[in-house]
Coordinates of C-alpha atoms (C1' of nucleotides) in Angstrom, one line a residue:
Chain A
M263 CA -7.7 -19.4 -14.8
T264 CA -9.6 -16.6 -16.0
F265 CA -9.3 -13.3 -14.4
N266 CA -12.5 -13.8 -12.6
D267 CA -11.2 -16.5 -10.4
I268 CA -8.8 -14.7 -8.6
R269 CA -8.9 -14.5 -4.9
V270 CA -6.4 -13.4 -2.6
R271 CA -6.8 -12.8 1.3
I272 CA -5.6 -10.8 4.0
A273 CA -5.2 -13.1 7.5
P274 CA -4.3 -11.4 10.3
S275 CA -4.0 -12.9 14.0
P276 CA -6.1 -10.6 16.3
S277 CA -3.6 -10.5 18.8
G278 CA -2.4 -7.1 18.5
N279 CA -3.5 -4.0 16.9
L280 CA -3.6 -3.7 12.9
H281 CA -0.1 -3.3 12.3
V282 CA 1.4 -1.5 9.5
G283 CA 3.1 -4.0 7.6
T284 CA 0.2 -5.8 8.1
A285 CA -2.1 -2.8 6.2
R286 CA 0.6 -2.6 4.0
T287 CA -0.1 -6.4 2.7
A288 CA -3.6 -6.0 3.0
L289 CA -3.5 -3.0 0.9
F290 CA -1.6 -5.1 -1.7
N291 CA -3.6 -7.8 -1.8
Y292 CA -7.0 -5.6 -1.9
L293 CA -5.4 -3.6 -4.6
F294 CA -4.4 -6.8 -7.0
A295 CA -8.1 -8.0 -6.2
K296 CA -9.7 -5.0 -7.2
H297 CA -7.3 -4.3 -9.9
N298 CA -8.2 -8.1 -11.8
N299 CA -11.5 -7.9 -10.7
G300 CA -11.0 -10.5 -7.9
K301 CA -12.0 -11.0 -4.6
F302 CA -10.6 -9.9 -1.4
V303 CA -11.0 -11.5 1.9
L304 CA -10.8 -11.4 5.1
R305 CA -9.7 -13.8 7.6
I306 CA -9.0 -13.7 11.4
E307 CA -6.1 -16.5 12.3
D308 CA -7.4 -17.1 15.9
T309 CA -5.8 -20.3 16.7
D310 CA -3.6 -18.7 19.7
L311 CA -6.0 -19.0 22.2
E312 CA -3.3 -17.2 24.5
R313 CA -2.7 -14.3 22.6
S314 CA -6.2 -13.2 20.5
D315 CA -8.7 -10.8 22.2
E316 CA -11.8 -10.2 20.6
K317 CA -10.6 -6.4 21.1
Y318 CA -8.1 -6.8 18.7
V319 CA -10.8 -8.3 16.0
Q320 CA -12.3 -5.0 16.3
N321 CA -9.3 -3.1 16.0
I322 CA -8.8 -4.8 12.6
F323 CA -11.9 -4.7 11.3
D324 CA -11.8 -0.7 12.5
S325 CA -8.6 0.0 10.8
L326 CA -8.9 -1.7 7.8
K327 CA -12.3 -0.2 7.1
A328 CA -10.5 3.5 8.2
M329 CA -8.2 2.5 4.9
G330 CA -11.1 1.9 2.6
L331 CA -10.1 -1.6 2.6
D332 CA -13.3 -3.0 2.3
W333 CA -13.6 -7.0 1.9
D334 CA -16.0 -9.4 -0.1
E335 CA -16.1 -11.6 2.3
G336 CA -15.1 -12.0 6.1
P337 CA -16.5 -12.9 9.4
D338 CA -19.2 -10.1 9.6
V339 CA -20.4 -9.8 6.4
G340 CA -20.0 -13.9 5.7
G341 CA -19.6 -15.2 1.9
D342 CA -19.7 -19.1 0.6
Y343 CA -16.5 -20.4 2.5
G344 CA -16.9 -19.4 6.0
S345 CA -16.8 -19.2 8.4
Y346 CA -13.8 -16.7 8.1
K347 CA -12.9 -17.4 11.6
Q348 CA -10.1 -20.1 12.3
S349 CA -11.5 -21.2 15.9
E350 CA -14.6 -21.7 14.5
R351 CA -13.3 -23.9 11.5
L352 CA -11.3 -26.6 14.0
E353 CA -13.8 -29.4 12.3
L354 CA -12.1 -29.0 9.3
Y355 CA -9.0 -29.1 10.1
K356 CA -9.5 -32.1 12.0
N357 CA -10.8 -33.8 9.0
Y358 CA -8.1 -33.0 6.7
A359 CA -5.5 -34.5 9.6
E360 CA -7.4 -37.4 9.1
K361 CA -7.0 -37.4 5.8
L362 CA -3.3 -37.0 6.0
L363 CA -2.9 -39.4 9.2
E364 CA -4.8 -42.1 6.6
S365 CA -2.4 -41.5 3.5
G366 CA 0.6 -41.6 5.3
H367 CA 1.7 -37.8 5.6
A368 CA 1.7 -37.1 8.9
Y369 CA 1.8 -39.4 12.1
Y370 CA 1.0 -39.0 16.0
C371 CA 3.8 -38.2 17.9
Y372 CA 4.3 -38.9 21.6
C373 CA 7.7 -37.3 22.6
T374 CA 7.3 -34.8 25.3
P375 CA 8.5 -31.2 24.8
E376 CA 12.1 -32.0 27.3
E377 CA 12.7 -34.8 24.7
L378 CA 12.5 -32.9 21.6
E379 CA 14.5 -29.9 23.3
A380 CA 16.9 -32.6 24.0
E381 CA 17.0 -33.6 20.9
K382 CA 17.8 -30.4 19.4
A383 CA 20.3 -29.5 22.1
L384 CA 21.8 -32.4 20.6
A385 CA 22.1 -31.2 17.2
Q386 CA 23.2 -27.6 18.2
E387 CA 26.2 -29.1 20.0
E388 CA 26.7 -31.2 16.8
K389 CA 26.2 -28.3 15.3
K390 CA 24.1 -30.5 12.7
T391 CA 20.6 -28.7 11.3
Y392 CA 18.0 -30.1 13.5
L393 CA 16.0 -32.7 12.1
Y394 CA 13.1 -34.7 14.3
S395 CA 14.5 -38.7 15.0
K396 CA 11.3 -39.6 13.8
K397 CA 11.4 -42.1 16.6
C398 CA 7.2 -41.6 16.8
K399 CA 6.7 -42.5 13.3
K400 CA 7.3 -46.6 14.2
L401 CA 5.7 -47.1 17.8
S402 CA 4.3 -50.2 18.5
P403 CA 1.2 -50.4 19.7
E404 CA 2.1 -51.4 23.3
Q405 CA 4.6 -48.3 22.9
V406 CA 1.4 -46.0 22.3
E407 CA -0.5 -47.8 25.1
N408 CA 2.0 -47.3 27.9
F409 CA 2.5 -43.3 26.5
R410 CA -1.4 -43.0 26.6
N411 CA -1.4 -44.5 30.2
E412 CA 1.0 -41.9 31.2
G413 CA -1.2 -39.4 30.2
R414 CA 0.7 -38.6 27.2
V415 CA -1.7 -36.9 24.9
P416 CA 0.1 -36.7 21.4
T417 CA 0.2 -33.9 18.7
I418 CA 0.2 -34.8 14.8
K419 CA 3.2 -34.3 12.9
F420 CA 3.9 -34.0 9.2
E421 CA 6.5 -36.5 7.3
M422 CA 8.6 -33.9 5.5
P423 CA 9.7 -35.4 2.3
V424 CA 12.7 -35.4 0.6
K425 CA 12.9 -33.4 -2.5
H426 CA 14.2 -30.1 -4.5
L427 CA 11.8 -27.9 -4.0
I428 CA 11.4 -24.9 -6.5
F429 CA 8.5 -22.5 -6.0
K430 CA 8.0 -19.1 -8.9
D431 CA 7.3 -16.5 -6.6
L432 CA 5.6 -13.6 -8.6
I433 CA 8.1 -10.9 -6.7
K434 CA 11.0 -12.4 -5.8
G435 CA 11.3 -14.8 -8.9
N436 CA 12.3 -19.1 -8.7
V437 CA 12.8 -19.9 -4.7
E438 CA 14.5 -22.9 -4.1
F439 CA 14.9 -25.0 -1.2
D440 CA 16.4 -28.4 -0.2
T441 CA 13.8 -30.1 2.1
A442 CA 15.9 -32.8 3.5
L443 CA 17.1 -30.1 5.8
M444 CA 13.8 -29.4 6.9
S445 CA 12.3 -31.5 10.1
D446 CA 9.1 -33.0 10.2
F447 CA 6.6 -31.0 12.0
V448 CA 3.8 -30.2 14.0
I449 CA 0.4 -30.0 12.5
V450 CA -2.5 -30.6 15.1
K451 CA -0.8 -29.5 18.5
S452 CA -1.7 -32.0 21.5
N453 CA -4.5 -29.3 22.4
G454 CA -5.9 -30.2 19.2
I455 CA -5.8 -26.9 17.8
P456 CA -4.1 -27.3 13.9
T457 CA -0.7 -24.8 13.7
Y458 CA -0.6 -22.0 11.6
N459 CA 1.2 -23.7 8.5
F460 CA -1.6 -26.5 8.5
A461 CA -4.5 -24.1 9.0
V462 CA -3.1 -21.8 6.7
V463 CA -3.1 -24.2 3.9
V464 CA -6.6 -26.4 4.7
D465 CA -8.3 -22.4 4.7
D466 CA -6.8 -21.4 1.3
I467 CA -7.7 -24.3 -0.1
E468 CA -11.0 -24.5 1.2
M469 CA -11.4 -20.9 0.5
K470 CA -10.0 -21.5 -3.3
M471 CA -7.3 -18.9 -2.7
S472 CA -5.6 -18.1 -6.0
H473 CA -2.7 -15.6 -4.9
I474 CA -0.9 -15.7 -1.7
I475 CA 0.4 -12.2 -1.3
R476 CA 2.1 -11.8 2.1
G477 CA 5.3 -10.5 3.9
E478 CA 8.6 -12.5 2.9
D479 CA 8.7 -13.7 6.4
H480 CA 6.7 -16.3 5.3
I481 CA 9.2 -17.6 2.5
S482 CA 10.8 -19.9 5.1
N483 CA 7.2 -21.5 5.4
T484 CA 6.3 -21.7 2.1
P485 CA 8.1 -25.1 1.1
R486 CA 5.9 -26.5 4.6
Q487 CA 3.0 -25.2 2.9
I488 CA 3.5 -26.6 -0.6
V489 CA 4.1 -29.8 0.5
I490 CA 1.0 -30.2 2.3
Y491 CA -1.1 -29.3 -0.8
E492 CA 0.9 -31.9 -2.7
A493 CA 0.3 -34.5 0.0
L494 CA -3.7 -33.1 -0.1
G495 CA -3.6 -33.2 -3.6
A496 CA -4.6 -29.8 -4.1
E497 CA -3.6 -26.8 -6.6
I498 CA -1.0 -24.7 -5.4
P499 CA -1.7 -21.2 -5.4
Q500 CA 0.6 -18.5 -6.8
F501 CA 2.8 -16.9 -4.4
A502 CA 4.3 -13.3 -3.9
H503 CA 6.4 -12.1 -1.0
L504 CA 6.8 -8.7 0.0
G505 CA 10.2 -7.1 1.2
M506 CA 9.3 -6.3 4.8
I507 CA 8.9 -2.7 6.3
L508 CA 11.5 -1.7 8.2
A509 CA 12.2 1.0 10.5
P510 CA 14.7 3.9 10.2
D511 CA 17.4 1.9 12.2
R512 CA 16.7 -1.1 9.6
T513 CA 15.6 -3.3 12.3
K514 CA 12.0 -4.6 12.6
L515 CA 9.8 -2.0 12.8
S516 CA 8.4 -2.2 16.7
K517 CA 6.7 -0.4 19.6
R518 CA 10.0 1.7 20.2
H519 CA 10.4 3.0 17.5
G520 CA 6.8 4.9 17.6
A521 CA 3.5 4.2 16.6
T522 CA 2.8 0.4 14.8
A523 CA -0.7 0.5 14.7
V524 CA -2.4 2.0 11.8
S525 CA -5.2 3.1 14.7
E526 CA -2.3 5.1 16.4
F527 CA -1.9 6.9 12.8
I528 CA -5.6 7.5 12.6
N529 CA -5.7 9.0 15.7
E530 CA -2.6 11.3 15.4
G531 CA -4.6 12.9 13.0
Y532 CA -3.0 11.1 9.7
L533 CA -5.7 11.3 6.8
P534 CA -6.9 7.4 5.8
E535 CA -6.2 8.3 2.1
A536 CA -2.9 9.6 2.7
F537 CA -1.6 6.7 5.0
V538 CA -3.2 4.6 1.9
N539 CA -1.4 6.4 -0.8
F540 CA 1.9 6.1 1.3
L541 CA 2.2 2.4 1.9
A542 CA 1.0 1.9 -1.7
L543 CA 4.4 3.6 -2.4
L544 CA 6.4 1.5 0.2
G545 CA 7.2 -1.3 -2.5
W546 CA 5.4 -0.4 -5.6
T547 CA 5.8 2.1 -8.1
S548 CA 2.9 3.4 -10.4
P549 CA 3.9 3.4 -14.2
E550 CA 4.8 6.6 -15.7
R551 CA 1.4 8.7 -16.0
K552 CA 1.6 11.6 -18.7
D553 CA -1.9 12.9 -17.4
V554 CA -0.1 14.4 -14.8
E555 CA 2.8 16.7 -13.4
A556 CA 6.3 14.6 -12.5
S557 CA 5.6 16.4 -9.4
T558 CA 2.4 15.1 -8.1
S559 CA 2.2 12.1 -9.7
E560 CA 2.7 10.3 -6.7
I561 CA -0.7 11.5 -4.9
M562 CA -2.8 9.1 -5.7
S563 CA -6.6 7.9 -5.1
K564 CA -7.8 4.7 -4.2
D565 CA -9.1 4.2 -7.4
E566 CA -6.2 5.5 -9.3
L567 CA -4.0 2.3 -6.9
I568 CA -6.3 0.3 -8.0
K569 CA -6.4 1.3 -11.4
Y570 CA -2.4 1.3 -11.9
F571 CA -1.5 -1.3 -9.4
S572 CA 0.3 -5.0 -10.5
L573 CA 2.0 -7.3 -8.8
D574 CA 5.3 -6.7 -11.3
R575 CA 5.8 -3.2 -10.2
V576 CA 6.3 -4.3 -6.4
S577 CA 9.9 -3.8 -5.2
S578 CA 11.7 -7.4 -4.4
S579 CA 13.6 -5.5 -1.2
N580 CA 13.0 -4.3 1.9
A581 CA 11.7 -0.7 2.3
I582 CA 12.6 1.8 5.2
F583 CA 9.5 3.4 6.8
E584 CA 10.6 7.0 7.0
F585 CA 7.9 9.8 8.6
D586 CA 9.5 12.4 6.2
K587 CA 7.6 11.8 3.4
L588 CA 4.5 10.5 5.4
N589 CA 4.3 13.9 6.6
W590 CA 4.5 15.7 3.7
M591 CA 2.2 13.5 2.2
N592 CA -0.4 14.6 4.7
G593 CA -0.1 17.7 5.0
F594 CA -0.4 17.5 1.1
Y595 CA -3.9 16.0 1.5
I596 CA -4.9 18.4 4.4
R597 CA -4.1 21.4 2.3
H598 CA -6.3 20.1 -0.4
L599 CA -9.4 18.9 1.4
P600 CA -12.6 20.8 0.8
T601 CA -12.9 23.4 3.6
P602 CA -16.0 22.0 4.6
E603 CA -14.7 18.2 4.5
L604 CA -11.8 19.4 6.4
F605 CA -13.8 20.8 9.2
E606 CA -15.5 17.8 9.3
R607 CA -12.2 15.7 10.2
L608 CA -10.9 18.6 12.7
K609 CA -13.9 18.2 15.1
P610 CA -12.5 15.8 17.1
Y611 CA -9.4 18.2 17.8
L612 CA -11.7 20.6 18.7
Q613 CA -13.7 19.6 21.3
D614 CA -12.2 21.8 23.6
Y615 CA -13.7 24.9 22.1
D616 CA -16.8 26.6 22.1
L617 CA -17.0 26.8 18.6
S618 CA -20.6 27.9 18.2
I619 CA -19.2 31.5 19.0
Y620 CA -18.4 31.5 15.4
S621 CA -20.5 31.4 11.9
E622 CA -19.7 28.4 9.8
E623 CA -18.6 30.2 7.0
Q624 CA -15.8 32.1 10.2
I625 CA -14.9 28.5 10.7
E626 CA -14.0 27.9 7.6
T627 CA -12.0 31.1 6.9
M628 CA -10.3 30.2 10.4
I629 CA -9.4 26.8 9.1
N630 CA -8.1 28.0 5.7
A631 CA -5.9 30.6 7.5
V632 CA -4.3 27.8 9.7
K633 CA -3.9 24.8 7.3
E634 CA -1.6 25.3 5.3
P635 CA 1.6 24.2 7.6
L636 CA -0.8 21.2 9.7
V637 CA 0.8 17.8 9.1
K638 CA -1.3 16.1 11.0
L639 CA -5.2 17.4 12.2
S640 CA -3.9 17.1 15.5
E641 CA -2.0 20.3 15.5
A642 CA -5.2 22.4 14.5
T643 CA -6.0 22.0 18.0
D644 CA -3.0 24.3 18.8
A645 CA -3.3 26.0 15.6
V646 CA -6.4 27.8 16.4
S647 CA -6.0 27.9 20.0
Y648 CA -5.7 31.5 20.0
F649 CA -9.1 32.3 18.3
F650 CA -10.7 31.2 21.6
G651 CA -11.5 32.8 25.1
N652 CA -10.6 36.3 25.9
S653 CA -7.1 37.0 27.5
I654 CA -4.3 35.0 25.9
N655 CA -0.9 33.8 27.6
I656 CA 1.7 35.8 26.5
S657 CA 4.7 33.6 27.6
G658 CA 8.1 35.6 28.7
E659 CA 9.8 33.8 25.8
I660 CA 7.2 35.7 23.3
K661 CA 7.5 38.9 25.4
E662 CA 11.2 38.9 24.8
A663 CA 11.2 38.5 21.4
A664 CA 8.5 40.7 20.2
L665 CA 7.2 42.9 22.4
S666 CA 10.8 43.9 24.0
A667 CA 11.7 46.8 21.9
E668 CA 11.3 50.4 22.3
E669 CA 8.5 51.3 20.0
T670 CA 6.2 48.6 20.9
G671 CA 4.7 50.5 23.8
D672 CA 4.0 53.3 20.6
I673 CA 2.9 50.5 18.0
L674 CA 0.4 48.9 20.4
S675 CA -1.2 52.3 21.6
E676 CA -0.9 53.6 18.1
F677 CA -3.1 50.5 16.9
A678 CA -5.6 50.5 19.9
K679 CA -6.8 53.6 18.9
F680 CA -6.5 52.4 15.2
S681 CA -8.6 49.4 15.8
E682 CA -11.3 51.7 16.7
N683 CA -12.3 52.2 12.9
I684 CA -11.2 49.0 11.6
D685 CA -13.9 47.5 10.0
Y686 CA -13.9 44.1 11.3
E687 CA -16.3 42.4 8.9
N688 CA -14.4 42.7 5.7
I689 CA -11.4 40.9 5.7
E690 CA -9.9 42.4 2.6
K691 CA -10.5 45.6 3.9
I692 CA -8.3 45.2 6.8
H693 CA -5.6 44.4 4.5
E694 CA -5.8 47.7 3.1
Q695 CA -6.2 49.3 6.5
L696 CA -3.5 47.4 7.9
G697 CA -1.4 48.6 4.7
E698 CA -2.5 52.5 6.2
F699 CA -1.4 51.6 9.6
R700 CA 2.2 50.5 8.5
T701 CA 2.6 53.9 6.3
Q702 CA 1.4 55.5 9.3
M703 CA 3.8 54.1 11.4
K704 CA 7.0 54.6 9.5
P705 CA 10.3 54.9 9.7
L706 CA 9.1 51.8 11.6
K707 CA 9.6 48.8 9.8
P708 CA 6.5 47.0 8.2
K709 CA 7.6 43.8 10.3
Q710 CA 8.5 45.3 13.4
V711 CA 5.2 46.4 13.4
M712 CA 2.9 43.7 12.3
W713 CA 5.2 41.6 14.7
A714 CA 4.2 43.5 17.8
I715 CA 0.8 43.2 17.2
R716 CA 0.6 39.3 16.3
A717 CA 2.4 39.1 19.3
A718 CA -0.4 40.8 21.0
L719 CA -3.1 39.3 19.8
T720 CA -2.0 35.7 19.3
G721 CA 0.9 35.2 21.6
R722 CA 2.5 33.6 18.8
T723 CA 5.4 35.0 16.6
H724 CA 3.9 33.2 13.4
G725 CA 0.3 32.0 13.0
A726 CA -2.9 32.8 11.0
D727 CA -3.1 35.9 8.2
M728 CA -3.6 39.2 10.2
G729 CA -6.6 40.1 8.5
V730 CA -8.5 36.8 9.4
V731 CA -7.4 37.3 13.6
I732 CA -8.6 40.6 13.6
S733 CA -11.5 39.9 11.9
L734 CA -12.6 36.7 13.8
L735 CA -11.4 38.4 17.1
G736 CA -13.4 41.5 16.8
K737 CA -13.1 44.9 17.9
K738 CA -13.7 43.8 21.8
K739 CA -11.0 41.2 21.8
V740 CA -8.6 42.8 19.8
L741 CA -8.9 45.9 22.0
L742 CA -8.8 44.3 25.2
R743 CA -5.4 41.7 23.8
I744 CA -3.8 45.2 22.9
N745 CA -4.9 46.4 26.2
E746 CA -3.1 43.4 28.0
A747 CA -0.2 43.2 26.1
I748 CA 0.4 47.3 26.7
N749 CA 0.6 46.7 30.2
L750 CA 2.6 43.4 30.5
Chain B
rG137 C1' 25.6 -21.0 12.7
rG138 C1' 22.4 -23.4 9.0
rU139 C1' 18.5 -22.2 5.2
rC140 C1' 16.0 -18.4 2.3
rC141 C1' 16.0 -13.6 0.2
rC142 C1' 17.5 -8.2 -0.8
rA143 C1' 21.9 -4.7 -2.9
rU144 C1' 20.8 2.9 -7.6
rC145 C1' 21.1 9.3 -4.1
rG146 C1' 20.1 10.0 3.5
rU147 C1' 14.8 7.7 2.1
rC148 C1' 11.0 5.8 -1.2
rU149 C1' 12.4 4.4 -5.7
rA150 C1' 12.8 5.0 -12.5
rG151 C1' 16.1 2.1 -14.7
rU152 C1' 14.4 -5.1 -18.2
rG153 C1' 22.4 -4.3 -22.5
rG154 C1' 23.4 1.3 -26.0
rC155 C1' 18.0 6.7 -25.2
rC156 C1' 21.8 6.7 -18.1
rC157 C1' 29.0 12.1 -17.3
rA158 C1' 21.9 7.4 -14.0
rG159 C1' 15.2 10.4 -14.4
rG160 C1' 11.2 11.8 -10.0
rA161 C1' 9.5 12.1 -5.2
rC162 C1' 10.9 13.3 0.2
rG163 C1' 14.1 15.8 2.9
rC164 C1' 18.8 18.8 2.6
rU165 C1' 19.9 23.4 0.3
rG166 C1' 20.1 28.3 -2.7
rG167 C1' 16.9 32.3 -4.6
rC168 C1' 11.9 34.2 -5.6
rC169 C1' 7.2 35.7 -3.0
rU170 C1' 5.8 38.0 1.9
rC171 C1' 2.8 41.1 7.6
rU172 C1' 5.2 35.9 10.3
rC173 C1' 5.3 30.8 9.9
rA174 C1' 3.8 28.1 5.8
rC175 C1' 2.4 27.3 0.8
rG176 C1' 3.7 28.1 -3.9
rC177 C1' 7.6 28.9 -7.5
rC178 C1' 12.4 28.5 -9.4
rG179 C1' 17.7 26.8 -8.8
rG180 C1' 21.4 22.9 -6.2
rA181 C1' 24.3 19.2 -3.8
rA182 C1' 23.3 13.9 -3.3
rA183 C1' 23.4 7.1 -5.4
rC184 C1' 24.5 2.5 -9.4
rA185 C1' 28.5 -1.5 -2.3
rG186 C1' 33.9 -4.1 -3.9
rG187 C1' 35.8 -7.3 -7.1
rG188 C1' 36.0 -10.5 -11.2
rG189 C1' 33.6 -12.8 -15.8
rU190 C1' 30.1 -12.5 -20.5
rU191 C1' 29.9 -8.3 -24.2
rC192 C1' 31.7 -4.1 -29.6
rG193 C1' 29.2 -2.2 -25.1
rA194 C1' 27.0 -3.4 -18.3
rG195 C1' 23.2 0.4 -13.3
rU196 C1' 21.2 -3.7 -16.7
rC197 C1' 23.8 -11.0 -17.5
rC198 C1' 27.0 -14.3 -14.5
rC199 C1' 30.3 -15.0 -10.2
rC200 C1' 32.4 -14.2 -5.8
rU201 C1' 33.4 -10.9 -1.4
rU202 C1' 30.6 -7.7 1.4
rG203 C1' 26.9 -5.6 4.0
rG204 C1' 21.9 -5.7 5.4
rG205 C1' 16.9 -8.6 6.1
rA206 C1' 13.8 -13.0 7.2
rU207 C1' 13.5 -17.8 9.4
rC208 C1' 15.1 -21.8 12.0
rA209 C1' 8.2 -23.4 17.8
rC210 C1' 2.9 -27.8 20.2
rC211 C1' 3.3 -18.4 17.5
rA212 C1' 0.9 -16.8 13.7

RNA sequence: GGUCCCAUCGUCUAGUGGCCCAGGACGCUGGCCUCUCACGCCGGAAACAGGGGUUCGAGUCCCCUUGGGAUCACCA
């Protein structure tokens, strides 16, 4: 098999928004494909009529696109092996099921759910592994006729061949199963819809997948899928099973741990590129890079990830999803974004403000002054709030902390006078003038002086550079706020 | 419970028998910078789950124990 033949896929079921686990699997598939000059395919597995919803298909599209994981073939862009929605491939599965029926690998099963339950309960009681009795395998024509008349609609079951099965997993190594312990299983439901294990195999064969990279929750499905490949005489793809992503409490990542959908993270203000970078490092590490400092060697663009990615550097164990590193990384990306670009990304979070009162240049100055501590874009809303509106609210807490000292009144009234002559247009100059003011206020401590002015002007005990604050606010608002603070 | 997978700092991990009294990043922490928060810079604490082997030598190979995870559907 040449490198050009590499074809991988991500096959989410649209029964919810794109989950971070699925997103990470998609990423690894994407990186593997791109690194090897292969194709990355998107297939929607919507055979669960009950739970599938078109709105989730849209969410999957949007999330994948936001992450920059563009697919070469998929429901919207098409491809040589479509349709890329399972619900539109029903005829195909039917044909394959027919083949299996003819070759004797599969048979009709008329058992009712109740009968099956009873068998399982019995096995449970005897503490034996449940194996279907196969009683429907050798039904006489009369019995079939009777069941039909009763109105029973059969499922199609695949007969599990008994063998010692080994497959070589590209991440886990050899994985072995004894199929004698595995029951015959349904491949076509009574409603005519194929089950997952059957549909994936048919699709992966038809779509010529070379590698199946997925979560290790699928390991136990693998032997069932392999025997279908064999029954169909098809070439078996290479498997690679990724460890799970766990929540900090070491259980499966779920809603109760907070956000689990990629779209939620993005809406909260995580940059897609930071999120992708973080996800890539959950289970994979770059080989040592001599072109960069160790301290930033984990910061990688999509192109770098593609360049360095390989399956043999993927960890075989589970990984815990901790926010600390994601937060740091997101902040790092925010800090390093060119200002105009950052402004663009910040706009959705600044909608409540009248940005037109400032020039583009002033906005950029403002953004640069508040961006350092941002962890998420959404935090910008609060971080710039005091640059807007005339008066500000000063909470009792702030008043207590920064404006309650005896000298505060003096500092503020002196500053009110001083502010008449500030050069508001020139931030550098303001810094110098602020220095002069601090000297003027001696022996009061510089910190105390600045603390009071900051609190009066911003209602905060910390925030943007005071030169920037004063410059952007301008004389009118500075005076207004100082006077309001004096009269507090 | 059966079957399968996994096991290095709190977390993500480097490590493929000697280069490791175990390296990096995040977090934590001490200091510097400083008008605040932060950023940045310099330093620190912090791990090979336990027990047996194999070997001149084991974090690295084998076995057992323990722990964690996954899976046992007419869901995917």
